[in-house]
PDB file of C-alpha atoms and ligand atoms in Angstrom:
ATOM      1  CA  MET A  25     -51.053 -30.048  51.041  1.00 92.00           C
ATOM      2  CA  LEU A  26     -48.699 -33.019  52.919  1.00 97.00           C
ATOM      3  CA  ARG A  27     -49.686 -36.863  52.106  1.00 98.00           C
ATOM      4  CA  THR A  28     -48.449 -40.190  53.855  1.00 98.00           C
ATOM      5  CA  GLY A  29     -48.366 -43.413  52.327  1.00 98.00           C
ATOM      6  CA  PHE A  30     -47.810 -46.724  53.422  1.00 98.00           C
ATOM      7  CA  GLY A  31     -46.353 -50.085  51.534  1.00 98.00           C
ATOM      8  CA  TYR A  32     -46.015 -53.349  51.890  1.00 98.00           C
ATOM      9  CA  ASP A  33     -44.553 -56.826  49.969  1.00 98.00           C
ATOM     10  CA  LEU A  34     -43.347 -59.924  50.344  1.00 98.00           C
ATOM     11  CA  HIS A  35     -41.952 -62.926  48.549  1.00 98.00           C
ATOM     12  CA  ARG A  36     -41.016 -66.388  48.769  1.00 98.00           C
ATOM     13  CA  LEU A  37     -37.339 -67.453  48.062  1.00 98.00           C
ATOM     14  CA  GLU A  38     -36.419 -69.982  46.468  1.00 98.00           C
ATOM     15  CA  SER A  39     -33.259 -71.689  44.283  1.00 97.00           C
ATOM     16  CA  GLY A  40     -33.319 -70.626  40.779  1.00 95.00           C
ATOM     17  CA  TYR A  41     -34.217 -67.075  41.254  1.00 96.00           C
ATOM     18  CA  ASP A  42     -32.153 -63.637  41.656  1.00 96.00           C
ATOM     19  CA  LEU A  43     -32.753 -61.957  44.727  1.00 98.00           C
ATOM     20  CA  TRP A  44     -33.160 -57.759  43.815  1.00 98.00           C
ATOM     21  CA  LEU A  45     -33.763 -55.357  46.555  1.00 98.00           C
ATOM     22  CA  GLY A  46     -33.593 -51.818  46.070  1.00 98.00           C
ATOM     23  CA  GLY A  47     -32.615 -52.104  42.236  1.00 98.00           C
ATOM     24  CA  ILE A  48     -29.307 -54.131  43.609  1.00 97.00           C
ATOM     25  CA  ARG A  49     -28.529 -57.749  42.870  1.00 97.00           C
ATOM     26  CA  ILE A  50     -27.662 -59.724  46.186  1.00 98.00           C
ATOM     27  CA  GLU A  51     -25.180 -62.436  45.697  1.00 97.00           C
ATOM     28  CA  HIS A  52     -27.370 -65.341  47.896  1.00 97.00           C
ATOM     29  CA  GLU A  53     -28.399 -69.221  47.038  1.00 97.00           C
ATOM     30  CA  LYS A  54     -32.178 -67.829  46.631  1.00 97.00           C
ATOM     31  CA  GLY A  55     -34.003 -65.492  45.354  1.00 97.00           C
ATOM     32  CA  ALA A  56     -37.648 -64.078  45.277  1.00 97.00           C
ATOM     33  CA  VAL A  57     -40.196 -65.981  43.606  1.00 96.00           C
ATOM     34  CA  ALA A  58     -41.940 -63.213  41.171  1.00 93.00           C
ATOM     35  CA  HIS A  59     -43.481 -62.986  37.840  1.00 89.00           C
ATOM     36  CA  SER A  60     -41.086 -59.288  37.434  1.00 91.00           C
ATOM     37  CA  ASP A  61     -37.883 -59.456  39.158  1.00 94.00           C
ATOM     38  CA  GLY A  62     -39.528 -59.811  42.488  1.00 96.00           C
ATOM     39  CA  ASP A  63     -38.049 -56.500  44.360  1.00 98.00           C
ATOM     40  CA  THR A  64     -39.873 -56.650  47.663  1.00 98.00           C
ATOM     41  CA  LEU A  65     -38.399 -53.305  48.542  1.00 98.00           C
ATOM     42  CA  ILE A  66     -39.084 -51.262  45.248  1.00 98.00           C
ATOM     43  CA  HIS A  67     -42.953 -53.176  45.111  1.00 98.00           C
ATOM     44  CA  ALA A  68     -43.453 -51.939  48.888  1.00 98.00           C
ATOM     45  CA  ILE A  69     -41.929 -48.403  47.985  1.00 98.00           C
ATOM     46  CA  CYS A  70     -44.484 -48.225  44.721  1.00 98.00           C
ATOM     47  CA  ASP A  71     -47.470 -49.430  47.136  1.00 98.00           C
ATOM     48  CA  ALA A  72     -46.286 -46.538  49.352  1.00 98.00           C
ATOM     49  CA  LEU A  73     -46.208 -43.972  46.634  1.00 98.00           C
ATOM     50  CA  LEU A  74     -49.261 -44.926  45.043  1.00 98.00           C
ATOM     51  CA  GLY A  75     -51.441 -45.157  48.573  1.00 98.00           C
ATOM     52  CA  ALA A  76     -50.229 -41.321  49.143  1.00 98.00           C
ATOM     53  CA  ALA A  77     -51.402 -40.195  46.073  1.00 98.00           C
ATOM     54  CA  CYS A  78     -54.698 -42.555  46.382  1.00 98.00           C
ATOM     55  CA  LEU A  79     -53.582 -43.853  42.890  1.00 98.00           C
ATOM     56  CA  GLY A  80     -53.963 -47.972  43.633  1.00 98.00           C
ATOM     57  CA  ASP A  81     -51.939 -50.119  43.699  1.00 97.00           C
ATOM     58  CA  ILE A  82     -48.930 -51.617  42.131  1.00 96.00           C
ATOM     59  CA  GLY A  83     -51.381 -54.579  40.595  1.00 93.00           C
ATOM     60  CA  LYS A  84     -53.672 -52.329  39.888  1.00 95.00           C
ATOM     61  CA  HIS A  85     -51.204 -50.399  37.248  1.00 95.00           C
ATOM     62  CA  PHE A  86     -48.819 -53.350  36.604  1.00 92.00           C
ATOM     63  CA  PRO A  87     -51.073 -56.424  36.504  1.00 89.00           C
ATOM     64  CA  ASP A  88     -49.032 -59.809  36.908  1.00 84.00           C
ATOM     65  CA  THR A  89     -51.261 -61.277  34.266  1.00 85.00           C
ATOM     66  CA  SER A  90     -49.571 -59.330  32.063  1.00 83.00           C
ATOM     67  CA  SER A  91     -46.969 -60.266  29.696  1.00 85.00           C
ATOM     68  CA  ASP A  92     -45.589 -56.972  29.346  1.00 84.00           C
ATOM     69  CA  TYR A  93     -44.588 -57.336  33.551  1.00 82.00           C
ATOM     70  CA  LYS A  94     -43.030 -60.788  32.783  1.00 83.00           C
ATOM     71  CA  ASN A  95     -39.175 -60.328  34.370  1.00 86.00           C
ATOM     72  CA  VAL A  96     -39.621 -56.904  34.522  1.00 91.00           C
ATOM     73  CA  ASP A  97     -36.905 -54.729  36.109  1.00 95.00           C
ATOM     74  CA  SER A  98     -38.898 -53.207  39.227  1.00 97.00           C
ATOM     75  CA  LYS A  99     -36.708 -50.550  38.755  1.00 97.00           C
ATOM     76  CA  GLU A 100     -38.660 -49.161  35.496  1.00 96.00           C
ATOM     77  CA  LEU A 101     -41.984 -49.594  37.426  1.00 97.00           C
ATOM     78  CA  LEU A 102     -40.814 -47.408  40.297  1.00 98.00           C
ATOM     79  CA  LYS A 103     -39.969 -44.641  37.679  1.00 98.00           C
ATOM     80  CA  GLU A 104     -43.656 -45.226  36.494  1.00 97.00           C
ATOM     81  CA  VAL A 105     -45.450 -44.657  39.331  1.00 98.00           C
ATOM     82  CA  MET A 106     -42.897 -41.380  40.191  1.00 98.00           C
ATOM     83  CA  LEU A 107     -44.441 -40.325  36.572  1.00 97.00           C
ATOM     84  CA  LEU A 108     -47.944 -40.764  37.803  1.00 98.00           C
ATOM     85  CA  LEU A 109     -46.997 -38.970  40.962  1.00 98.00           C
ATOM     86  CA  GLN A 110     -45.627 -35.881  38.942  1.00 97.00           C
ATOM     87  CA  LYS A 111     -48.570 -35.585  36.497  1.00 97.00           C
ATOM     88  CA  GLU A 112     -51.071 -34.867  39.724  1.00 97.00           C
ATOM     89  CA  ARG A 113     -47.884 -33.034  40.424  1.00 97.00           C
ATOM     90  CA  TYR A 114     -47.222 -34.604  43.783  1.00 98.00           C
ATOM     91  CA  SER A 115     -43.204 -34.530  45.128  1.00 97.00           C
ATOM     92  CA  ILE A 116     -41.984 -36.722  47.437  1.00 98.00           C
ATOM     93  CA  GLN A 117     -40.751 -35.894  50.647  1.00 98.00           C
ATOM     94  CA  ASN A 118     -39.270 -38.569  51.504  1.00 98.00           C
ATOM     95  CA  ILE A 119     -39.268 -42.547  52.175  1.00 98.00           C
ATOM     96  CA  ASP A 120     -38.631 -44.855  54.849  1.00 99.00           C
ATOM     97  CA  THR A 121     -38.579 -48.677  54.764  1.00 98.00           C
ATOM     98  CA  THR A 122     -37.798 -51.731  56.366  1.00 98.00           C
ATOM     99  CA  VAL A 123     -36.535 -54.965  54.872  1.00 98.00           C
ATOM    100  CA  ILE A 124     -37.329 -58.401  56.693  1.00 98.00           C
ATOM    101  CA  LEU A 125     -34.994 -60.784  55.639  1.00 98.00           C
ATOM    102  CA  GLU A 126     -33.275 -63.313  57.781  1.00 98.00           C
ATOM    103  CA  LYS A 127     -29.711 -64.043  55.420  1.00 96.00           C
ATOM    104  CA  PRO A 128     -27.826 -62.291  53.703  1.00 97.00           C
ATOM    105  CA  LYS A 129     -27.085 -59.251  55.840  1.00 96.00           C
ATOM    106  CA  LEU A 130     -28.213 -56.815  54.365  1.00 98.00           C
ATOM    107  CA  ALA A 131     -25.996 -54.159  55.683  1.00 97.00           C
ATOM    108  CA  PRO A 132     -23.324 -53.530  53.500  1.00 97.00           C
ATOM    109  CA  HIS A 133     -25.582 -53.099  50.933  1.00 98.00           C
ATOM    110  CA  ILE A 134     -27.875 -50.453  52.253  1.00 98.00           C
ATOM    111  CA  GLU A 135     -26.284 -47.407  51.078  1.00 98.00           C
ATOM    112  CA  SER A 136     -25.880 -48.944  47.363  1.00 98.00           C
ATOM    113  CA  MET A 137     -29.679 -49.540  47.718  1.00 98.00           C
ATOM    114  CA  ARG A 138     -30.033 -45.539  49.131  1.00 98.00           C
ATOM    115  CA  LYS A 139     -27.976 -44.215  45.960  1.00 98.00           C
ATOM    116  CA  GLN A 140     -29.818 -46.766  43.477  1.00 98.00           C
ATOM    117  CA  LEU A 141     -33.638 -45.621  44.721  1.00 98.00           C
ATOM    118  CA  ALA A 142     -32.448 -41.891  44.974  1.00 98.00           C
ATOM    119  CA  ALA A 143     -31.271 -42.123  41.536  1.00 98.00           C
ATOM    120  CA  VAL A 144     -34.444 -43.806  39.787  1.00 98.00           C
ATOM    121  CA  LEU A 145     -36.793 -40.988  41.931  1.00 98.00           C
ATOM    122  CA  GLN A 146     -34.400 -37.962  41.319  1.00 97.00           C
ATOM    123  CA  LEU A 147     -34.274 -37.459  45.031  1.00 98.00           C
ATOM    124  CA  GLU A 148     -30.934 -36.776  47.244  1.00 98.00           C
ATOM    125  CA  THR A 149     -30.163 -40.062  49.344  1.00 98.00           C
ATOM    126  CA  SER A 150     -30.822 -38.146  52.417  1.00 98.00           C
ATOM    127  CA  GLN A 151     -34.635 -38.132  51.366  1.00 98.00           C
ATOM    128  CA  ILE A 152     -34.601 -42.121  51.492  1.00 98.00           C
ATOM    129  CA  SER A 153     -33.747 -44.553  54.245  1.00 98.00           C
ATOM    130  CA  VAL A 154     -33.575 -48.232  54.413  1.00 98.00           C
ATOM    131  CA  LYS A 155     -33.377 -50.117  57.216  1.00 98.00           C
ATOM    132  CA  ALA A 156     -33.219 -54.238  57.413  1.00 98.00           C
ATOM    133  CA  LYS A 157     -34.038 -56.677  60.170  1.00 98.00           C
ATOM    134  CA  THR A 158     -34.021 -60.156  60.341  1.00 97.00           C
ATOM    135  CA  ASN A 159     -37.251 -62.115  61.700  1.00 97.00           C
ATOM    136  CA  GLU A 160     -35.579 -63.492  64.388  1.00 97.00           C
ATOM    137  CA  LYS A 161     -35.490 -67.626  62.998  1.00 97.00           C
ATOM    138  CA  THR A 162     -39.078 -67.578  63.215  1.00 97.00           C
ATOM    139  CA  GLY A 163     -41.171 -68.211  60.799  1.00 97.00           C
ATOM    140  CA  LEU A 164     -41.376 -68.320  56.289  1.00 97.00           C
ATOM    141  CA  ILE A 165     -38.699 -65.407  56.756  1.00 98.00           C
ATOM    142  CA  GLY A 166     -37.212 -66.359  59.617  1.00 98.00           C
ATOM    143  CA  GLU A 167     -36.315 -69.686  57.871  1.00 98.00           C
ATOM    144  CA  GLY A 168     -34.910 -67.730  54.772  1.00 98.00           C
ATOM    145  CA  ASP A 169     -37.995 -69.034  52.647  1.00 98.00           C
ATOM    146  CA  ALA A 170     -39.582 -65.331  52.170  1.00 98.00           C
ATOM    147  CA  VAL A 171     -38.662 -61.620  52.252  1.00 98.00           C
ATOM    148  CA  ALA A 172     -41.103 -58.877  53.000  1.00 98.00           C
ATOM    149  CA  ALA A 173     -40.730 -55.092  52.944  1.00 98.00           C
ATOM    150  CA  PHE A 174     -42.325 -52.053  54.706  1.00 98.00           C
ATOM    151  CA  ALA A 175     -42.155 -48.489  53.229  1.00 99.00           C
ATOM    152  CA  VAL A 176     -43.943 -45.445  54.375  1.00 98.00           C
ATOM    153  CA  CYS A 177     -43.867 -42.122  52.389  1.00 98.00           C
ATOM    154  CA  LEU A 178     -44.383 -38.316  52.372  1.00 98.00           C
ATOM    155  CA  ILE A 179     -45.899 -36.391  49.701  1.00 98.00           C
ATOM    156  CA  ASN A 180     -46.957 -33.134  48.942  1.00 97.00           C
ATOM    157  CA  ARG A 181     -48.631 -31.172  46.393  1.00 94.00           C
ATOM    158  CA  LYS A 182     -47.966 -27.284  46.110  1.00 78.00           C
TER     159      LYS A 182
HETATM  160 MG1   MG B 353     -44.332 -57.882  44.698  1.00 56.21          MG
END
């Protein structure tokens, strides 16, 4: 049985915060304002995986009202999501994502993100795609005040 999932996330960017994307810390004068480490890409992937398995969303499993998840490393959340899917006997076929960020350029970090995500999910790098776009200087993202990410995935249960 094949199932698809879709996830989206957005975080505001402000100085004084770190910028984490795909499990990699990226040098920038601003970072994601969040209860967790604000890894927008990982959050979108978590929601895609949970959605594919019809297991709710990231807010249901890791509420931002809980002190357990204060400044939590989002890789830990992704690991938990993978375990939830494994418990339901699902395996991940592939994940495709797009990050929308005006700056800095993400091209130099894409391969590290794919490797990092594959390591957390125990997948091959070829099963994870990360793409990056700007917002053409329009809106909050285009002005450098937010980062967004979209993710889709395919999972199957034998
Ligand atoms: Mg988030």
